[in-house]
């Protein structure tokens, strides 16, 4: 990683009017390691008033480093599979990016989101084009392993937030531009297939906690419900 971090300096300059930028230290977050993104904490060495001590940097995994943003190597024998994975990661990052853009316009978003100081979504691989999110550091909050579980109040709060998000999506416009296009849906692995694989992994990890997850998968249906959902969303229909 570029220890001078000029790209980060440029990204933050519009929001924080600092006097001088001396560099930045990047630190990997082991407790927040993602399969689809590289998540780091950045400690800027800068001079000015009321400047945050740190930020969270999130970069899709198809970009190996922020200063080069080189796509992950493609194995010729699994070229098609790797291309599908890269496309899926790009779509997920683009979706997250657009959701933040959508919610930033609202005085009261349906769910709480971190403050985003820099939001770039790009399919490019050059220094000034790589996709990245620079967000406020929520390090004061703690993470909870899903197997260990939440207490009742935490669980109700999570379910309430999910309900609020769904109600908002049914009663407001703007969601048509978020997520997969019909063409992308055909070029990537079925969402139903992906969720099925994740359900199997959860069941293997903890049969006690996820022994009945098959019932959830049955409720979702055996057909490709994700494509049906997308078509209905684009046509303005209600599921």
Coordinates of N, CA and C in Angstrom, one line a residue:
X1 N 0.8 -1.2 0.0 CA 0.0 0.0 0.0 C 0.9 1.2 0.0
X2 N 0.5 2.3 -0.7 CA 1.2 3.5 -0.8 C 1.2 4.2 0.6
X3 N 2.3 4.2 1.3 CA 2.3 4.8 2.6 C 2.1 6.3 2.6
X4 N 2.3 6.9 1.5 CA 2.0 8.4 1.3 C 0.5 8.6 1.2
X5 N -0.1 7.6 0.5 CA -1.6 7.6 0.5 C -2.2 8.9 -0.2
X6 N -1.5 9.3 -1.3 CA -2.0 10.5 -2.0 C -3.4 10.4 -2.5
X7 N -3.8 9.2 -2.9 CA -5.2 9.0 -3.4 C -6.2 9.2 -2.2
X8 N -5.8 8.8 -1.0 CA -6.7 9.0 0.1 C -6.7 10.5 0.5
X9 N -5.6 11.2 0.4 CA -5.5 12.6 0.7 C -6.5 13.3 -0.3
X10 N -6.4 13.0 -1.6 CA -7.3 13.6 -2.6 C -8.8 13.3 -2.3
X11 N -9.0 12.1 -1.8 CA -10.4 11.7 -1.5 C -11.0 12.5 -0.4
X12 N -10.2 12.8 0.6 CA -10.7 13.4 1.9 C -10.6 14.9 1.8
X13 N -9.9 15.5 0.9 CA -9.7 16.9 0.9 C -10.9 17.7 0.8
X14 N -11.9 17.2 0.0 CA -13.2 18.0 -0.2 C -14.0 18.1 1.1
X15 N -13.8 17.1 2.0 CA -14.6 17.0 3.2 C -13.9 17.7 4.4
X16 N -12.6 17.4 4.5 CA -11.8 17.8 5.6 C -10.7 18.8 5.1
X17 N -10.8 20.0 5.5 CA -9.9 21.1 4.9 C -8.6 21.1 5.8
X18 N -7.8 20.1 5.7 CA -6.6 19.9 6.5 C -5.5 20.8 5.9
X19 N -4.6 21.2 6.7 CA -3.5 22.0 6.2 C -2.4 21.3 5.5
X20 N -2.1 20.1 6.1 CA -0.9 19.3 5.6 C -1.2 17.8 5.7
X21 N -0.7 17.1 4.7 CA -0.9 15.6 4.7 C 0.6 15.0 4.7
X22 N 0.9 14.3 5.7 CA 2.2 13.7 5.9 C 2.3 12.3 5.4
X23 N 1.2 11.6 5.4 CA 1.2 10.2 5.0 C 0.1 9.4 5.7
X24 N 0.1 8.1 5.6 CA -1.0 7.3 6.3 C -0.5 5.9 6.6
X25 N -1.0 5.3 7.6 CA -0.7 4.0 8.0 C -1.9 3.1 7.8
X26 N -1.8 2.0 7.1 CA -2.9 1.1 6.8 C -2.7 -0.2 7.7
X27 N -3.8 -0.6 8.3 CA -3.8 -1.8 9.2 C -4.9 -2.7 8.8
X28 N -4.6 -4.0 8.5 CA -5.7 -4.9 8.2 C -6.5 -5.3 9.4
X29 N -7.8 -5.5 9.2 CA -8.7 -5.8 10.3 C -9.0 -7.3 10.2
X30 N -8.3 -8.1 11.1 CA -8.4 -9.5 11.0 C -9.8 -10.0 11.4
X31 N -10.5 -9.2 12.3 CA -11.8 -9.7 12.8 C -12.9 -9.3 11.7
X32 N -12.5 -8.6 10.7 CA -13.4 -8.2 9.7 C -13.0 -8.6 8.3
X33 N -12.3 -9.7 8.2 CA -11.8 -10.2 6.9 C -13.0 -10.7 6.1
X34 N -13.1 -10.2 4.9 CA -14.2 -10.5 4.0 C -13.8 -11.3 2.8
X35 N -14.7 -12.1 2.3 CA -14.4 -12.9 1.1 C -14.4 -12.1 -0.1
X36 N -15.2 -11.0 -0.1 CA -15.4 -10.2 -1.3 C -14.8 -8.8 -1.2
X37 N -14.2 -8.5 -0.1 CA -13.6 -7.1 0.0 C -12.4 -7.2 1.0
X38 N -11.5 -6.3 0.8 CA -10.3 -6.1 1.7 C -10.7 -4.9 2.6
X39 N -10.7 -5.1 3.9 CA -11.2 -4.1 4.8 C -10.0 -3.7 5.7
X40 N -9.7 -2.4 5.7 CA -8.5 -1.9 6.5 C -8.9 -0.7 7.3
X41 N -8.1 -0.4 8.3 CA -8.2 0.8 9.1 C -7.1 1.7 8.7
X42 N -7.4 3.0 8.3 CA -6.4 3.9 7.9 C -6.2 5.0 9.0
X43 N -4.9 5.2 9.3 CA -4.5 6.2 10.3 C -3.8 7.3 9.6
X44 N -4.5 8.4 9.2 CA -3.8 9.5 8.5 C -2.9 10.3 9.5
X45 N -1.7 10.7 8.9 CA -0.8 11.6 9.6 C -1.0 12.9 8.9
X46 N -1.9 13.7 9.5 CA -2.3 15.0 8.9 C -2.4 16.1 9.9
X47 N -2.5 17.3 9.4 CA -2.5 18.5 10.3 C -3.7 19.4 10.0
X48 N -4.4 19.7 11.1 CA -5.6 20.5 10.9 C -6.5 20.5 12.2
X49 N -7.7 21.0 12.1 CA -8.6 21.0 13.3 C -9.7 20.0 13.1
X50 N -10.1 19.4 14.2 CA -11.2 18.4 14.3 C -11.1 17.4 13.2
X51 N -10.0 16.7 13.1 CA -9.8 15.7 12.1 C -9.9 14.3 12.8
X52 N -10.7 13.4 12.2 CA -10.8 12.0 12.7 C -9.4 11.3 12.8
X53 N -9.3 10.5 13.8 CA -8.0 9.7 14.0 C -7.9 8.6 13.0
X54 N -9.0 8.0 12.5 CA -8.9 6.9 11.6 C -10.2 6.8 10.8
X55 N -10.0 6.0 9.7 CA -11.1 5.7 8.8 C -11.1 4.2 8.5
X56 N -12.2 3.7 7.9 CA -12.3 2.4 7.4 C -12.3 2.4 5.9
X57 N -11.4 1.6 5.3 CA -11.3 1.5 3.9 C -11.8 0.2 3.4
X58 N -12.6 0.2 2.4 CA -13.2 -1.1 1.9 C -12.9 -1.1 0.4
X59 N -12.2 -2.2 -0.1 CA -11.9 -2.3 -1.5 C -12.3 -3.7 -1.9
X60 N -13.0 -3.8 -3.1 CA -13.3 -5.1 -3.6 C -12.1 -6.0 -3.8
X61 N -12.2 -7.3 -3.6 CA -11.0 -8.2 -3.7 C -10.5 -8.3 -5.1
X62 N -11.2 -7.9 -6.1 CA -10.6 -8.1 -7.5 C -9.6 -7.0 -7.7
X63 N -9.5 -6.0 -6.8 CA -8.4 -5.0 -6.8 C -7.4 -5.4 -5.7
X64 N -6.2 -5.8 -6.1 CA -5.2 -6.3 -5.1 C -4.7 -5.3 -4.2
X65 N -4.5 -4.0 -4.7 CA -4.0 -3.0 -3.8 C -4.6 -1.7 -4.3
X66 N -4.7 -0.7 -3.4 CA -5.4 0.5 -3.7 C -4.7 1.3 -4.7
X67 N -3.3 1.3 -4.7 CA -2.6 2.2 -5.6 C -2.5 1.6 -7.0
X68 N -2.7 0.3 -7.1 CA -2.6 -0.4 -8.5 C -3.9 -0.9 -8.9
X69 N -4.7 -1.4 -8.0 CA -6.0 -2.0 -8.3 C -6.0 -2.9 -9.5
X70 N -5.1 -3.9 -9.4 CA -5.0 -4.9 -10.5 C -6.0 -6.0 -10.2
X71 N -6.7 -6.4 -11.3 CA -7.6 -7.5 -11.1 C -7.0 -8.8 -10.7
X72 N -7.7 -9.7 -10.0 CA -7.1 -10.9 -9.5 C -6.7 -11.8 -10.7
X73 N -5.6 -12.6 -10.5 CA -5.1 -13.4 -11.6 C -6.2 -14.4 -12.0
X74 N -6.3 -14.7 -13.3 CA -7.3 -15.6 -13.9 C -6.6 -17.0 -14.2
X75 N -7.0 -18.0 -13.6 CA -6.6 -19.4 -14.0 C -7.2 -19.8 -15.3
X76 N -6.4 -20.1 -16.3 CA -7.0 -20.4 -17.6 C -7.9 -21.6 -17.5
X77 N -7.7 -22.6 -16.6 CA -8.5 -23.7 -16.5 C -9.9 -23.4 -15.9
X78 N -9.9 -22.3 -15.1 CA -11.2 -22.0 -14.5 C -11.6 -20.5 -14.9
X79 N -11.2 -20.1 -16.1 CA -11.4 -18.8 -16.5 C -12.9 -18.3 -16.4
X80 N -13.8 -19.1 -16.8 CA -15.2 -18.8 -16.8 C -15.7 -18.6 -15.4
X81 N -15.3 -19.5 -14.5 CA -15.7 -19.4 -13.1 C -15.1 -18.2 -12.4
X82 N -13.9 -17.9 -12.7 CA -13.3 -16.7 -12.1 C -13.9 -15.4 -12.6
X83 N -14.2 -15.4 -13.9 CA -14.9 -14.2 -14.4 C -16.3 -14.0 -13.8
X84 N -17.0 -15.1 -13.5 CA -18.3 -15.0 -12.8 C -18.1 -14.4 -11.4
X85 N -17.0 -14.9 -10.7 CA -16.8 -14.4 -9.4 C -16.5 -12.9 -9.4
X86 N -15.6 -12.5 -10.3 CA -15.2 -11.1 -10.4 C -16.4 -10.2 -10.7
X87 N -17.3 -10.7 -11.6 CA -18.5 -9.9 -12.0 C -19.4 -9.8 -10.8
X88 N -19.5 -10.9 -10.0 CA -20.4 -10.9 -8.8 C -19.9 -9.9 -7.8
X89 N -18.6 -9.9 -7.6 CA -18.0 -9.0 -6.6 C -18.2 -7.5 -7.0
X90 N -18.0 -7.3 -8.3 CA -18.2 -5.9 -8.8 C -19.7 -5.5 -8.6
X91 N -20.6 -6.4 -8.9 CA -22.1 -6.0 -8.7 C -22.4 -5.8 -7.3
X92 N -21.9 -6.6 -6.4 CA -22.1 -6.4 -4.9 C -21.6 -5.0 -4.5
X93 N -20.3 -4.7 -4.9 CA -19.8 -3.4 -4.5 C -20.6 -2.3 -5.1
X94 N -21.0 -2.4 -6.4 CA -21.8 -1.3 -7.0 C -23.1 -1.1 -6.3
X95 N -23.7 -2.3 -5.9 CA -25.0 -2.2 -5.1 C -24.8 -1.5 -3.8
X96 N -23.7 -1.8 -3.1 CA -23.5 -1.2 -1.8 C -23.2 0.3 -2.0
X97 N -22.5 0.6 -3.0 CA -22.1 2.0 -3.4 C -23.4 2.8 -3.7
X98 N -24.3 2.3 -4.5 CA -25.5 3.0 -4.8 C -26.5 3.1 -3.7
X99 N -26.5 2.1 -2.8 CA -27.4 2.2 -1.6 C -26.9 3.4 -0.7
X100 N -25.6 3.5 -0.5 CA -25.1 4.7 0.3 C -25.5 6.0 -0.4
X101 N -25.4 6.0 -1.7 CA -25.7 7.2 -2.5 C -27.2 7.5 -2.3
X102 N -28.0 6.5 -2.4 CA -29.5 6.7 -2.2 C -29.8 7.2 -0.8
X103 N -29.2 6.6 0.2 CA -29.6 7.0 1.6 C -29.0 8.3 2.0
X104 N -27.9 8.7 1.3 CA -27.3 10.0 1.7 C -28.2 11.2 1.3
X105 N -29.1 10.9 0.4 CA -30.1 12.0 0.0 C -31.2 12.1 0.9
X106 N -31.4 11.2 1.9 CA -32.5 11.2 2.8 C -32.2 11.8 4.1
X107 N -33.1 12.5 4.7 CA -32.9 13.1 6.0 C -33.0 12.1 7.1
X108 N -33.8 11.0 6.8 CA -33.9 9.9 7.8 C -33.9 8.6 7.1
X109 N -32.8 8.0 6.8 CA -32.7 6.7 6.1 C -33.5 5.6 6.9
X110 N -34.0 4.6 6.2 CA -34.8 3.5 6.9 C -33.9 2.7 7.8
X111 N -32.6 2.6 7.6 CA -31.7 1.9 8.5 C -30.5 2.8 8.7
X112 N -29.9 2.6 9.9 CA -28.7 3.4 10.2 C -27.5 2.9 9.3
X113 N -26.7 3.8 8.8 CA -25.6 3.5 7.9 C -24.4 4.3 8.4
X114 N -23.2 3.8 8.2 CA -22.0 4.6 8.5 C -21.9 5.8 7.6
X115 N -21.2 6.8 8.1 CA -21.0 8.0 7.3 C -19.9 7.7 6.2
X116 N -20.2 8.0 5.0 CA -19.3 7.6 3.9 C -18.7 8.9 3.4
X117 N -17.3 9.0 3.5 CA -16.6 10.2 3.1 C -16.2 10.2 1.7
X118 N -16.0 9.0 1.1 CA -15.6 8.9 -0.3 C -16.2 7.6 -0.8
X119 N -16.9 7.7 -2.0 CA -17.6 6.6 -2.5 C -17.3 6.5 -4.0
X120 N -16.5 5.5 -4.4 CA -16.2 5.4 -5.9 C -16.5 4.0 -6.3
X121 N -17.3 3.9 -7.4 CA -17.6 2.6 -8.0 C -17.1 2.6 -9.4
X122 N -16.1 1.7 -9.7 CA -15.5 1.7 -11.1 C -15.2 0.3 -11.4
X123 N -15.2 0.1 -12.7 CA -14.8 -1.2 -13.2 C -13.3 -1.2 -13.8
X124 N -12.7 0.0 -13.6 CA -11.3 0.2 -14.1 C -10.3 -0.5 -13.3
X125 N -9.1 -0.6 -13.8 CA -8.0 -1.2 -13.1 C -6.8 -0.3 -12.9
X126 N -7.0 1.0 -13.2 CA -5.9 2.0 -13.1 C -5.9 2.7 -11.8
X127 N -4.8 3.4 -11.5 CA -4.6 4.0 -10.2 C -5.8 4.9 -9.7
X128 N -6.3 5.7 -10.7 CA -7.4 6.6 -10.3 C -8.8 6.1 -10.6
X129 N -8.9 4.8 -10.8 CA -10.2 4.3 -11.2 C -10.7 3.2 -10.2
X130 N -9.9 2.7 -9.3 CA -10.3 1.5 -8.6 C -11.5 1.8 -7.6
X131 N -12.3 0.9 -7.4 CA -13.5 1.0 -6.6 C -13.1 1.0 -5.1
X132 N -13.7 1.9 -4.3 CA -13.3 2.0 -2.9 C -14.4 2.8 -2.1
X133 N -14.5 2.4 -0.9 CA -15.4 3.1 0.1 C -14.5 3.6 1.2
X134 N -14.6 4.9 1.6 CA -13.9 5.4 2.8 C -15.0 5.8 3.8
X135 N -15.1 5.1 4.9 CA -16.2 5.3 5.8 C -15.6 5.7 7.2
X136 N -16.6 6.2 8.0 CA -16.2 6.5 9.4 C -15.8 5.2 10.2
X137 N -15.0 5.3 11.1 CA -14.5 4.2 11.9 C -15.5 3.9 13.0
X138 N -16.2 2.8 13.0 CA -17.1 2.4 14.0 C -16.5 1.4 15.0
X139 N -15.2 1.6 15.2 CA -14.4 0.7 16.1 C -14.9 0.6 17.5
X140 N -15.7 1.7 17.9 CA -16.2 1.6 19.3 C -17.3 0.6 19.5
X141 N -17.9 0.1 18.3 CA -18.9 -0.9 18.4 C -18.2 -2.3 18.3
X142 N -18.9 -3.3 18.8 CA -18.3 -4.7 18.8 C -19.0 -5.6 17.8
X143 N -18.3 -6.6 17.4 CA -18.9 -7.6 16.5 C -19.3 -8.8 17.3
X144 N -20.4 -9.5 16.8 CA -20.9 -10.7 17.5 C -20.9 -11.9 16.5
X145 N -20.3 -13.0 16.9 CA -20.3 -14.1 16.0 C -21.7 -14.6 15.9
X146 N -22.1 -15.0 14.7 CA -23.5 -15.3 14.4 C -23.9 -16.7 15.2
X147 N -22.9 -17.5 15.4 CA -23.1 -18.8 16.1 C -23.3 -18.5 17.6
X148 N -22.4 -17.7 18.1 CA -22.6 -17.3 19.5 C -24.0 -16.7 19.8
X149 N -24.4 -15.9 18.8 CA -25.7 -15.3 18.9 C -25.9 -14.0 19.6
X150 N -27.1 -13.4 19.4 CA -27.4 -12.1 20.0 C -28.4 -12.4 21.1
X151 N -28.5 -11.4 22.0 CA -29.6 -11.5 23.0 C -30.9 -11.0 22.4
X152 N -32.0 -11.2 23.1 CA -33.3 -10.9 22.5 C -33.4 -9.5 22.0
X153 N -33.0 -8.5 22.8 CA -33.1 -7.1 22.4 C -32.3 -6.8 21.1
X154 N -31.1 -7.4 21.0 CA -30.3 -7.2 19.7 C -31.0 -7.9 18.6
X155 N -31.5 -9.1 18.8 CA -32.2 -9.8 17.7 C -33.4 -9.0 17.2
X156 N -34.2 -8.5 18.1 CA -35.4 -7.7 17.7 C -35.0 -6.5 17.0
X157 N -33.9 -5.8 17.4 CA -33.5 -4.6 16.7 C -33.1 -4.9 15.3
X158 N -32.4 -6.1 15.1 CA -32.0 -6.5 13.7 C -33.2 -6.7 12.9
X159 N -34.1 -7.5 13.4 CA -35.4 -7.8 12.6 C -36.1 -6.6 12.3
X160 N -36.3 -5.6 13.3 CA -37.0 -4.4 13.0 C -36.3 -3.6 11.9
X161 N -35.0 -3.6 11.9 CA -34.3 -2.9 10.8 C -34.5 -3.5 9.4
X162 N -34.5 -4.8 9.4 CA -34.8 -5.5 8.1 C -36.2 -5.2 7.6
X163 N -37.2 -5.2 8.6 CA -38.6 -4.9 8.2 C -38.7 -3.5 7.7
X164 N -38.0 -2.5 8.4 CA -38.1 -1.1 8.0 C -37.5 -1.0 6.5
X165 N -36.4 -1.7 6.3 CA -35.8 -1.6 5.0 C -36.7 -2.2 3.9
X166 N -37.4 -3.3 4.1 CA -38.3 -3.9 3.2 C -39.5 -3.0 2.9
X167 N -40.0 -2.5 4.0 CA -41.2 -1.6 3.8 C -40.8 -0.3 3.0
X168 N -39.6 0.2 3.3 CA -39.2 1.4 2.5 C -39.0 1.0 1.0
X169 N -38.5 -0.2 0.7 CA -38.3 -0.6 -0.7 C -39.6 -0.8 -1.4
X170 N -40.6 -1.1 -0.7 CA -42.0 -1.3 -1.3 C -42.7 0.0 -1.5
X171 N -42.3 1.0 -0.7 CA -43.1 2.3 -0.8 C -42.4 3.4 -1.4
X172 N -41.1 3.2 -1.8 CA -40.4 4.3 -2.4 C -39.8 3.9 -3.7
X173 N -39.5 4.9 -4.6 CA -38.9 4.6 -5.9 C -37.3 4.7 -5.7
X174 N -36.6 4.3 -6.8 CA -35.2 4.5 -6.8 C -34.5 3.1 -6.8
X175 N -35.2 2.1 -6.4 CA -34.5 0.8 -6.2 C -34.3 0.1 -7.5
X176 N -34.9 0.6 -8.6 CA -34.8 -0.1 -9.9 C -33.3 0.0 -10.4
X177 N -32.6 1.0 -9.9 CA -31.2 1.2 -10.4 C -30.2 0.5 -9.5
X178 N -30.7 -0.2 -8.5 CA -29.8 -0.9 -7.5 C -29.8 -2.4 -7.8
X179 N -28.7 -3.0 -7.7 CA -28.6 -4.5 -7.8 C -28.3 -5.0 -9.2
X180 N -28.8 -6.2 -9.6 CA -28.5 -6.8 -10.8 C -29.3 -6.3 -12.0
X181 N -28.8 -6.2 -13.1 CA -29.6 -6.1 -14.3 C -30.0 -7.5 -14.8
X182 N -31.0 -7.6 -15.7 CA -31.4 -8.9 -16.1 C -30.2 -9.6 -16.8
X183 N -29.4 -8.9 -17.6 CA -28.3 -9.5 -18.3 C -27.3 -10.0 -17.3
X184 N -27.0 -9.3 -16.3 CA -26.0 -9.7 -15.3 C -26.5 -10.9 -14.5
X185 N -27.8 -11.0 -14.3 CA -28.4 -12.1 -13.6 C -28.1 -13.4 -14.4
X186 N -28.2 -13.3 -15.7 CA -28.0 -14.5 -16.5 C -26.5 -14.8 -16.6
X187 N -25.6 -13.9 -16.4 CA -24.1 -14.1 -16.5 C -23.5 -14.5 -15.2
X188 N -24.2 -14.5 -14.1 CA -23.6 -14.9 -12.8 C -24.4 -16.1 -12.3
X189 N -23.8 -16.6 -11.2 CA -24.4 -17.8 -10.6 C -25.8 -17.3 -10.0
X190 N -26.8 -18.2 -10.0 CA -28.1 -17.9 -9.4 C -27.9 -17.6 -8.0
X191 N -28.6 -16.5 -7.5 CA -28.6 -16.1 -6.1 C -29.2 -17.2 -5.3
X192 N -30.2 -17.9 -5.8 CA -30.8 -19.1 -5.0 C -29.7 -20.1 -4.8
X193 N -28.9 -20.4 -5.8 CA -27.8 -21.4 -5.7 C -26.8 -21.0 -4.7
X194 N -26.4 -19.7 -4.7 CA -25.4 -19.1 -3.8 C -25.9 -19.2 -2.3
X195 N -27.2 -18.9 -2.1 CA -27.8 -19.0 -0.8 C -27.8 -20.4 -0.3
X196 N -28.1 -21.3 -1.2 CA -28.2 -22.7 -0.9 C -26.8 -23.2 -0.4
X197 N -25.8 -22.8 -1.1 CA -24.4 -23.2 -0.7 C -24.0 -22.6 0.6
X198 N -24.4 -21.3 0.9 CA -24.1 -20.7 2.2 C -24.9 -21.4 3.3
X199 N -26.1 -21.8 3.0 CA -26.9 -22.5 4.0 C -26.3 -23.9 4.4
X200 N -25.8 -24.6 3.4 CA -25.1 -25.8 3.6 C -23.8 -25.6 4.5
X201 N -23.1 -24.5 4.3 CA -21.9 -24.2 5.1 C -22.3 -23.9 6.5
X202 N -23.3 -23.2 6.7 CA -23.8 -22.8 8.1 C -24.2 -24.1 8.8
X203 N -24.9 -25.0 8.1 CA -25.4 -26.2 8.7 C -24.2 -27.1 9.1
X204 N -23.1 -27.1 8.3 CA -21.9 -27.9 8.6 C -21.2 -27.3 9.8
X205 N -21.2 -26.0 9.8 CA -20.4 -25.3 10.9 C -21.1 -25.5 12.2
X206 N -22.4 -25.5 12.3 CA -23.1 -25.6 13.6 C -24.5 -26.3 13.3
X207 N -24.5 -27.6 13.3 CA -25.8 -28.3 13.1 C -26.8 -27.9 14.1
X208 N -26.4 -27.7 15.3 CA -27.3 -27.4 16.4 C -28.0 -26.1 16.2
X209 N -27.3 -25.0 15.7 CA -27.9 -23.7 15.5 C -28.7 -23.6 14.1
X210 N -28.2 -24.4 13.1 CA -28.8 -24.2 11.8 C -29.3 -25.5 11.2
X211 N -29.7 -26.4 12.1 CA -30.3 -27.7 11.7 C -31.6 -27.6 10.9
X212 N -32.3 -26.5 11.1 CA -33.6 -26.4 10.5 C -33.6 -25.4 9.3
X213 N -32.4 -25.0 8.9 CA -32.2 -24.0 7.8 C -32.8 -24.5 6.5
X214 N -32.9 -25.9 6.3 CA -33.5 -26.4 5.1 C -35.0 -26.0 5.0
X215 N -35.7 -25.8 6.1 CA -37.0 -25.3 6.1 C -37.1 -23.9 5.4
X216 N -36.1 -23.1 5.7 CA -36.1 -21.7 5.2 C -35.9 -21.8 3.6
X217 N -35.0 -22.7 3.2 CA -34.7 -22.8 1.8 C -36.0 -23.3 1.1
X218 N -36.7 -24.2 1.7 CA -38.0 -24.7 1.1 C -39.0 -23.6 0.9
X219 N -39.0 -22.7 1.9 CA -40.0 -21.6 1.8 C -39.6 -20.6 0.6
X220 N -38.3 -20.5 0.3 CA -37.9 -19.7 -0.8 C -38.3 -20.3 -2.1
X221 N -38.5 -21.6 -2.2 CA -38.9 -22.2 -3.4 C -37.7 -22.8 -4.2
X222 N -38.0 -23.7 -5.1 CA -37.0 -24.4 -5.9 C -36.7 -23.7 -7.2
X223 N -37.6 -22.8 -7.6 CA -37.3 -22.1 -8.9 C -36.3 -20.9 -8.6
X224 N -35.9 -20.2 -9.6 CA -35.0 -19.1 -9.4 C -35.8 -17.9 -9.0
X225 N -36.1 -17.8 -7.8 CA -37.0 -16.7 -7.3 C -36.3 -15.4 -7.4
X226 N -35.0 -15.3 -7.5 CA -34.3 -14.1 -7.6 C -34.5 -13.4 -8.9
X227 N -34.6 -14.2 -10.0 CA -34.9 -13.6 -11.3 C -36.4 -13.1 -11.3
X228 N -37.3 -13.9 -10.7 CA -38.7 -13.5 -10.7 C -38.8 -12.2 -9.9
X229 N -38.1 -12.1 -8.8 CA -38.1 -10.9 -7.9 C -37.6 -9.7 -8.7
X230 N -36.5 -9.8 -9.5 CA -35.9 -8.7 -10.2 C -36.9 -8.2 -11.3
X231 N -37.5 -9.2 -12.0 CA -38.4 -8.8 -13.1 C -39.6 -8.0 -12.5
X232 N -40.1 -8.5 -11.4 CA -41.2 -7.8 -10.8 C -40.8 -6.4 -10.3
X233 N -39.6 -6.3 -9.8 CA -39.1 -5.0 -9.3 C -39.0 -4.0 -10.4
X234 N -38.5 -4.4 -11.6 CA -38.3 -3.6 -12.7 C -39.6 -3.2 -13.3
X235 N -40.6 -4.0 -13.2 CA -41.9 -3.7 -13.8 C -42.9 -3.0 -12.9
X236 N -42.4 -2.8 -11.6 CA -43.2 -2.1 -10.7 C -44.2 -2.9 -10.0
X237 N -44.1 -4.2 -10.1 CA -45.1 -5.1 -9.5 C -44.8 -5.4 -8.0
X238 N -45.8 -5.9 -7.3 CA -45.6 -6.3 -5.9 C -45.6 -7.8 -5.8
X239 N -44.6 -8.3 -5.1 CA -44.4 -9.8 -5.0 C -45.5 -10.3 -4.1

